[in-house]
Coordinates of C-alpha atoms and ligand atoms in Angstrom, one line a residue:
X1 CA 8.8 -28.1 -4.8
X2 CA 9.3 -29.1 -1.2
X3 CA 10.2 -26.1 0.6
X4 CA 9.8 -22.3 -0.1
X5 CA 10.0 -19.0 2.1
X6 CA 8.3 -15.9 2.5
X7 CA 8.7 -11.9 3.9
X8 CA 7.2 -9.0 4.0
X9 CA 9.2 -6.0 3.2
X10 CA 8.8 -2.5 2.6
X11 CA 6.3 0.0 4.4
X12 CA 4.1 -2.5 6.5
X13 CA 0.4 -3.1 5.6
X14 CA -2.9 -4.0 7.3
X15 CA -3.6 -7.6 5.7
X16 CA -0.3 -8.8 5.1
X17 CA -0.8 -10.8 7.7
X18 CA -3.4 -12.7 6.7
X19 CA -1.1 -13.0 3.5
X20 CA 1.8 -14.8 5.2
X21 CA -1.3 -16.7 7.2
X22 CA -2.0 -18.0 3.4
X23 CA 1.3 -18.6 1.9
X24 CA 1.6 -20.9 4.9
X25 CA -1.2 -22.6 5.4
X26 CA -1.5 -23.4 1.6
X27 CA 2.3 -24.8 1.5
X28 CA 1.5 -27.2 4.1
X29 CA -1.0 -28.1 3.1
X30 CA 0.5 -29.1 -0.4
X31 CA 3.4 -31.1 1.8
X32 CA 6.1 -27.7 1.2
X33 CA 7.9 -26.9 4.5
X34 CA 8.0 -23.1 4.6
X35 CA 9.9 -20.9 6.3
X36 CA 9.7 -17.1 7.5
X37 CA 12.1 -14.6 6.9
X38 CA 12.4 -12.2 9.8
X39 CA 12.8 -8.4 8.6
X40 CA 12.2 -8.1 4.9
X41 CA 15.7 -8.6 3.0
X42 CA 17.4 -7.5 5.9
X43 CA 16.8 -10.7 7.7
X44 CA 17.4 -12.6 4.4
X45 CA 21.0 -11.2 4.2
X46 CA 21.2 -12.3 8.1
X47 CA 20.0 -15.7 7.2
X48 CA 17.3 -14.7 9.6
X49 CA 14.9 -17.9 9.0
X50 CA 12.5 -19.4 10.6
X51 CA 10.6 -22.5 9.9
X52 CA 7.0 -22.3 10.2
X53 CA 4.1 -24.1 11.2
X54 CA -0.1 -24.0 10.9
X55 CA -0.1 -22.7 14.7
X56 CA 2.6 -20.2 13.8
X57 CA -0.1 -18.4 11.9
X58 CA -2.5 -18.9 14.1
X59 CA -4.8 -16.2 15.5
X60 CA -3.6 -13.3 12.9
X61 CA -5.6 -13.0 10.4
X62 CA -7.0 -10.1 12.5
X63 CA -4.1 -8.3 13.3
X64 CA -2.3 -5.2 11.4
X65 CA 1.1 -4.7 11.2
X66 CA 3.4 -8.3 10.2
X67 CA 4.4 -10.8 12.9
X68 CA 7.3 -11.4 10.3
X69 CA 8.2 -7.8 10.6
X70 CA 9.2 -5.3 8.0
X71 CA 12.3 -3.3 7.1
X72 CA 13.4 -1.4 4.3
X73 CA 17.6 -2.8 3.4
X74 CA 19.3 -0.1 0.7
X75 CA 22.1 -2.5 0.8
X76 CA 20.5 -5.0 -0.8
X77 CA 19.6 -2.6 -3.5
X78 CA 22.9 -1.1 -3.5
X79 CA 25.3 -4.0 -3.3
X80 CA 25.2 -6.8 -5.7
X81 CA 27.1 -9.0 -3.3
X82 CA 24.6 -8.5 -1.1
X83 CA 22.3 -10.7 -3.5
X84 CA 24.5 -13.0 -4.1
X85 CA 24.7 -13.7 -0.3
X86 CA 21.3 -14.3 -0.1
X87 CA 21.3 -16.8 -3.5
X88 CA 23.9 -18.6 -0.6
X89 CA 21.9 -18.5 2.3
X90 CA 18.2 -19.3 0.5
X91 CA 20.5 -22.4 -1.3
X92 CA 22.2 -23.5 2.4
X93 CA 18.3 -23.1 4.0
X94 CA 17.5 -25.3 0.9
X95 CA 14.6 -22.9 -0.2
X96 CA 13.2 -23.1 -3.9
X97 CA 11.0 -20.8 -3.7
X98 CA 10.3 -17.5 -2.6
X99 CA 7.3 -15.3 -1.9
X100 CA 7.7 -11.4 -1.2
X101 CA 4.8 -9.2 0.2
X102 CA 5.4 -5.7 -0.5
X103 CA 5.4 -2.6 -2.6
X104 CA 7.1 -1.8 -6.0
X105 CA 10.8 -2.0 -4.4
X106 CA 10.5 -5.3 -2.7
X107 CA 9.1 -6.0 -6.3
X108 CA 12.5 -5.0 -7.6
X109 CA 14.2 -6.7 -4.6
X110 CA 12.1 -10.0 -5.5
X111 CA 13.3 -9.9 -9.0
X112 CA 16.9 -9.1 -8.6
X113 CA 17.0 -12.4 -6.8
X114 CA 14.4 -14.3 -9.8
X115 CA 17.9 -12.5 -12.3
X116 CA 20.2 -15.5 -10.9
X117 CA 16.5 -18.0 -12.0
X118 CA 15.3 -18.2 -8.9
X119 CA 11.5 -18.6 -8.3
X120 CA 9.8 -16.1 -6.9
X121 CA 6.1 -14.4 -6.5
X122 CA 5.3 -11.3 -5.3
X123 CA 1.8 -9.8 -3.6
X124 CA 1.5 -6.7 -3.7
X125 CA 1.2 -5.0 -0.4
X126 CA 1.1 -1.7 0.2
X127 CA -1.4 0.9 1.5
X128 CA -0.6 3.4 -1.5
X129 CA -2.3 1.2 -4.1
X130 CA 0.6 2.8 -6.4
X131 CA 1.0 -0.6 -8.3
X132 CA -1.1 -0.1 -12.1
X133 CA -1.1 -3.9 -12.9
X134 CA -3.8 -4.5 -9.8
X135 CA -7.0 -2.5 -8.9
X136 CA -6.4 -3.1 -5.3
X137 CA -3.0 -3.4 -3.2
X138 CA -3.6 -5.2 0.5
X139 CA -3.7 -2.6 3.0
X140 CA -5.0 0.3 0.6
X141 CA -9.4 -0.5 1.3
X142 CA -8.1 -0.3 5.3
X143 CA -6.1 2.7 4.8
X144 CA -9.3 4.6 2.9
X145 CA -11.1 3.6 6.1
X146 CA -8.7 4.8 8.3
X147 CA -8.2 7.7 6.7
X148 CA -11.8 8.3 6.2
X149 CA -12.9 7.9 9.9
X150 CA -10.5 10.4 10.6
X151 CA -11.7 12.9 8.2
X152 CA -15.6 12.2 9.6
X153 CA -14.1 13.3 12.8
X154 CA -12.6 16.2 11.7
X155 CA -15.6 17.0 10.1
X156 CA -17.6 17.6 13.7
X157 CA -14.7 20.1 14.9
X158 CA -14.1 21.9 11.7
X159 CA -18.4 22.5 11.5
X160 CA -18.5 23.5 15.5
X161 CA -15.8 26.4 14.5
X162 CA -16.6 26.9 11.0
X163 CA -13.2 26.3 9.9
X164 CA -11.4 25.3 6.7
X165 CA -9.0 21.7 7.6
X166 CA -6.8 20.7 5.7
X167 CA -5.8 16.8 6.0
X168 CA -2.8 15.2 4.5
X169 CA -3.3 11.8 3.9
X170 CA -0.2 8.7 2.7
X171 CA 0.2 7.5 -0.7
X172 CA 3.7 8.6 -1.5
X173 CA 3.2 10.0 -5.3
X174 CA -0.2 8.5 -5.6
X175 CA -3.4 10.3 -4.7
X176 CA -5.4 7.2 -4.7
X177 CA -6.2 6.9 -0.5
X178 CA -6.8 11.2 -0.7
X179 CA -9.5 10.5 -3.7
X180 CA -11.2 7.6 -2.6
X181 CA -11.0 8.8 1.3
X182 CA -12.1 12.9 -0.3
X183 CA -14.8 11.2 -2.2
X184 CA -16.2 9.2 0.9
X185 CA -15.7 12.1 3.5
X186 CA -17.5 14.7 0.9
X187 CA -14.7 16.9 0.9
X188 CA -15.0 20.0 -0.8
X189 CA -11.8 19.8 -2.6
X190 CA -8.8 16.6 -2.9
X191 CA -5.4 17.3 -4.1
X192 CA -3.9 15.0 -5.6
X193 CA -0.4 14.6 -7.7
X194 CA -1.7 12.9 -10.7
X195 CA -3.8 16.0 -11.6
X196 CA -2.8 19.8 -11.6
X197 CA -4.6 22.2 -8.9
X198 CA -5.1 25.7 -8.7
X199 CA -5.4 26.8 -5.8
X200 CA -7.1 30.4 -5.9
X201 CA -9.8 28.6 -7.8
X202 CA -10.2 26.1 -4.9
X203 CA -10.3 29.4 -2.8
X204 CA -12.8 30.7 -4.7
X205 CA -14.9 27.8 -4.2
X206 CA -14.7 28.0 -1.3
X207 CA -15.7 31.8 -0.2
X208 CA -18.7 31.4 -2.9
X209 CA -20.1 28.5 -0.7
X210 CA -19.0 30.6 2.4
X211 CA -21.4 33.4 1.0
X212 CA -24.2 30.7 0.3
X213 CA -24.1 29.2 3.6
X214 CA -21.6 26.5 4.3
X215 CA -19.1 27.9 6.9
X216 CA -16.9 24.3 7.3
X217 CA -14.7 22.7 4.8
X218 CA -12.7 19.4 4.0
X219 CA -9.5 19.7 1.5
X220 CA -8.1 16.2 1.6
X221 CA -4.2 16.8 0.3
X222 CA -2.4 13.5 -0.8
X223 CA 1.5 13.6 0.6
X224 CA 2.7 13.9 -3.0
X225 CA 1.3 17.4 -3.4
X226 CA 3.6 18.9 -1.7
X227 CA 4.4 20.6 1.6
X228 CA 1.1 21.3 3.5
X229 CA 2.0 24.1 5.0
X230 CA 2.7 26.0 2.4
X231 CA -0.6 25.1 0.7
X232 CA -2.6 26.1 3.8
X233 CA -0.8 29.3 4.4
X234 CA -1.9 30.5 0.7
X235 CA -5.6 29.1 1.3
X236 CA -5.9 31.1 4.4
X237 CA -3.9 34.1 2.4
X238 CA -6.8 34.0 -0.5
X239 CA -9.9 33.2 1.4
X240 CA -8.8 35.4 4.6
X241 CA -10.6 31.8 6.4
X242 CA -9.7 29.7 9.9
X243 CA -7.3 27.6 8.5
X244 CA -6.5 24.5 10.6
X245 CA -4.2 21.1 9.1
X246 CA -3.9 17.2 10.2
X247 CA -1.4 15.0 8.8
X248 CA -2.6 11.4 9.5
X249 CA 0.9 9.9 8.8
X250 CA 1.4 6.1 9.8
X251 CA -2.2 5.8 11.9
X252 CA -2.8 5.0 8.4
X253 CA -1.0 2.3 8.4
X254 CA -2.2 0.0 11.5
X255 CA -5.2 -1.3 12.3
X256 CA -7.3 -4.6 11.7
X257 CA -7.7 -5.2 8.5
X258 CA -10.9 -5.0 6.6
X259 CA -12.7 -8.1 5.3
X260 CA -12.2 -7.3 1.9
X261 CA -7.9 -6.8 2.5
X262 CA -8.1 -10.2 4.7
X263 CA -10.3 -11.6 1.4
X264 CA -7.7 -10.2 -1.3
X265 CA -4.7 -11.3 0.9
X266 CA -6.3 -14.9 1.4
X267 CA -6.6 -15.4 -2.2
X268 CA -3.9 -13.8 -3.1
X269 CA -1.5 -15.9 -0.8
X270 CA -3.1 -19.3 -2.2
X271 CA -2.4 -18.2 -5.9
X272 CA 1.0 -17.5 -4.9
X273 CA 1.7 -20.8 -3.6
X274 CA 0.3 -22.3 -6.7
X275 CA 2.5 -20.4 -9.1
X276 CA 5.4 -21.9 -7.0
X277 CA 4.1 -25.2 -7.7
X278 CA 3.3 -24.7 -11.4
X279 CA 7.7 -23.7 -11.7
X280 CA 6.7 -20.0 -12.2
X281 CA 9.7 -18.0 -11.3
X282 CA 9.5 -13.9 -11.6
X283 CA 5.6 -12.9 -11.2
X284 CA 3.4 -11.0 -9.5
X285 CA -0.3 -11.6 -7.8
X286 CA -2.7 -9.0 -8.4
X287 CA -6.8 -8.3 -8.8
X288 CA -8.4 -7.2 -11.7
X289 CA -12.3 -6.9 -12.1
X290 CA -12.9 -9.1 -9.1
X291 CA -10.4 -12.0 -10.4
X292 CA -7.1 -12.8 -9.1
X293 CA -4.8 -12.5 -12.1
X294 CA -0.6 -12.9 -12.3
X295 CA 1.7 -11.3 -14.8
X296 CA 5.2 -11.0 -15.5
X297 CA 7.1 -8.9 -13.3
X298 CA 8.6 -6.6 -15.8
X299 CA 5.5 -5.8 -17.8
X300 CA 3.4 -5.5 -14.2
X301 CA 5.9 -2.6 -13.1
X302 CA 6.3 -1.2 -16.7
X303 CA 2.5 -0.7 -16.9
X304 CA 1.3 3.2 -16.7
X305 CA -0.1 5.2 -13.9
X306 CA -4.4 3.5 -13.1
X307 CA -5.4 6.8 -11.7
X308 CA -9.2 7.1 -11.9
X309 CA -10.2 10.6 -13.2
X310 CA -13.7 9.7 -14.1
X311 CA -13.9 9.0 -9.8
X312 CA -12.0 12.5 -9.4
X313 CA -14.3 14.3 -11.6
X314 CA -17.4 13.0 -10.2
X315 CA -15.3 13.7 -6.5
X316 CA -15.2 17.8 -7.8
X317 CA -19.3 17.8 -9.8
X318 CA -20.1 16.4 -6.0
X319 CA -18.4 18.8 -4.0
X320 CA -19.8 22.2 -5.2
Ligands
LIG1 P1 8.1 -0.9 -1.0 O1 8.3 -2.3 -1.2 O2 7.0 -0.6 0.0 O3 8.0 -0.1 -2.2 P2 10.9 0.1 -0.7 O4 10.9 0.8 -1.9 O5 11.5 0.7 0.5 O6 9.4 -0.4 -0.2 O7 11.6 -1.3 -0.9 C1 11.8 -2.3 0.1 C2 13.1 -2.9 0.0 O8 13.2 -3.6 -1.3 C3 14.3 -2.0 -0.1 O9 14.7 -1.6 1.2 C4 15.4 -2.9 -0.7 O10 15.9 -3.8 0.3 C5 14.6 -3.7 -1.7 N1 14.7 -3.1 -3.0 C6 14.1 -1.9 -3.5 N2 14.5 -1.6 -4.7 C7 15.4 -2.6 -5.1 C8 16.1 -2.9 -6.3 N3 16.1 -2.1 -7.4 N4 16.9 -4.0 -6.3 C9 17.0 -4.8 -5.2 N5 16.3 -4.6 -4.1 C10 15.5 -3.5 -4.0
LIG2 O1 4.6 3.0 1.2 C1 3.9 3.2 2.3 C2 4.1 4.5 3.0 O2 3.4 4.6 4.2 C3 3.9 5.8 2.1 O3 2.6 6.1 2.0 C4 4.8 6.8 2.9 O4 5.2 7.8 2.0 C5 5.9 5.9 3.4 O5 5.5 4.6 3.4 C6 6.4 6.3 4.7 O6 7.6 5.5 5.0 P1 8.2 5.3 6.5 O7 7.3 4.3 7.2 O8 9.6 4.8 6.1 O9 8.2 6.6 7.1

């Protein structure tokens, strides 16, 4: 292999950088040019390349967001020709390899591409932590932070006027951030899609521990609940309570990334670069009991729903 390329694609991520930082500094150091794609697939259809060198990574490791930048391209999911194209352009750019940093659709995105045999690795990055083949997406232990420093805040306001908040926290249909972030922030109740809710018993909970004493509460609400709003407007209905929400939205998605996503995206960037050089051609990177592991990319994304229940029941036992 003497030359390979790599994006990052889909909803951006705190540690990808220190991803593309890897891919990169492991290629050269193998002797494999590499070059960055601007823009996710977008800026692969555009033949948007850019070769890179050790300096072009340098000083990021620190930094949130992607210096490659990030896009989301429906065409390129839409339009086979689109594909084709960038078979063409990765071919002209004489690229042999190709490494994608993103969620479950850049997976898809990566693989449609592997369909005509070409090589390519994906690492997952994503703050959702949606992908069940790896215990840990990049960006997801940063998000929980994030999220979690917010909710510690909240905590001092909702206490000085004995209110209830409700936060809304990302993870688009998986309440991974909400539990580990509820858990953290001892909220008194996390919402969750993976698990049903009912919400006068949560109001219940809530006016019993009212009458005991304890005039502030946390609910920690993942975004694929449902609409917030609505949820509130019934808690404050049932409980008769000082209602009060927050949607963190995308502050959840910048940030310096924490030593253990900069760790996971280090080594996961080196193992990508090696399954280049081994001729792999459709896998994905992941973590698994402290190990970096790969799999196929068709098992990875046909594998079930990870959602720890043992952590969410412990999260409710804690919360009384
Ligand atoms: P994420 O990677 O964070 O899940 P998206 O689902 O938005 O983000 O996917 C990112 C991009 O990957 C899409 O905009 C599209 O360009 C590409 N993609 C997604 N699904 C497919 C697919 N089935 N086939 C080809 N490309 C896809
Ligand atoms: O996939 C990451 C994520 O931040 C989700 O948690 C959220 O639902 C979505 O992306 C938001 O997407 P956008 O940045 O396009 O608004």
């Amino acid at each position: 292999m003497k030359r390979i390329a790599v994006l990052t694609s889909g909803g951006d991520a705190p540690g990808m950088n220190a991803a593309v930082r890897a891919v990169v500094r492991t290629a050269i150091y193998n002797n494999i040019d590499v070059y960055g794609v601007r823009r996710g697939f977008k800026g692969l259809i555009e033949g948007d390349l850019k070769k890179m060198n050790l300096s072009s990574v340098g000083d990021i490791i620190h930094k949130g967001g992607t210096i490659l930048r990030s896009a989301r391209c429906p065409e390129f999911k839409e339009n086979p020709s689109c594909r084709e194209l960038a078979i063409q352009l990765l071919n002209v750019f004489k690229i042999e390899g190709l490494v994608v940093i993103g969620g479950d659709g850049s997976f898809m995105g990566m693989k449609s591409l592997s369909d005509f045999g070409f090589p390519g690795i994906g690492i997952p990055g994503t703050i959702d932590n949606d992908l069940a083949y790896t215990d840990f997406t990049i960006g997801f232990d940063t998000a929980v932070n994030t999220a979690l420093e917010a909710i510690t805040n909240l905590r001092d306001t909702t206490s000085s006027h004995e209110r209830v908040t409700i936060v809304e926290v990302m993870g688009r249909n998986c309440g991974d951030i909400a539990l580990d972030a509820g858990l953290a922030g001892g909220a008194e109740a996390i919402l969750v899609p993976e698990i049903g809710y009912n919400l006068k018993e949560i109001s219940q909970k809530l006016i019993n521990s009212n009458k005991r004493g304890k005039k502030q509460s946390i609910i920690v609400v993942a975004e694929g609940v449902g609409n917030l709003n609505e949820i509130a407007n019934q808690i404050k209905e049932l409980t008769d309570m000082d209602v009060r929400t927050t949607i963190l939205g995308h502050v959840q998605r910048g940030g310096n990334p924490s030593a253990k996503d900069r760790i996971l995206a280090s080594e996961m960037g080196y193992h990508a670069v090696e399954l280049l050089m081994e001729g792999k051609i459709s896998r994905v990177v992941g973590v698994r009991e402290n190990k970096i592991i790969d799999m196929n990319i068709n098992e990875a994304l046909a594998m079930q729903n990870k959602f720890n229940e043992r952590r969410f029941e412990i999260s409710k036992v804690l919360s009384i």
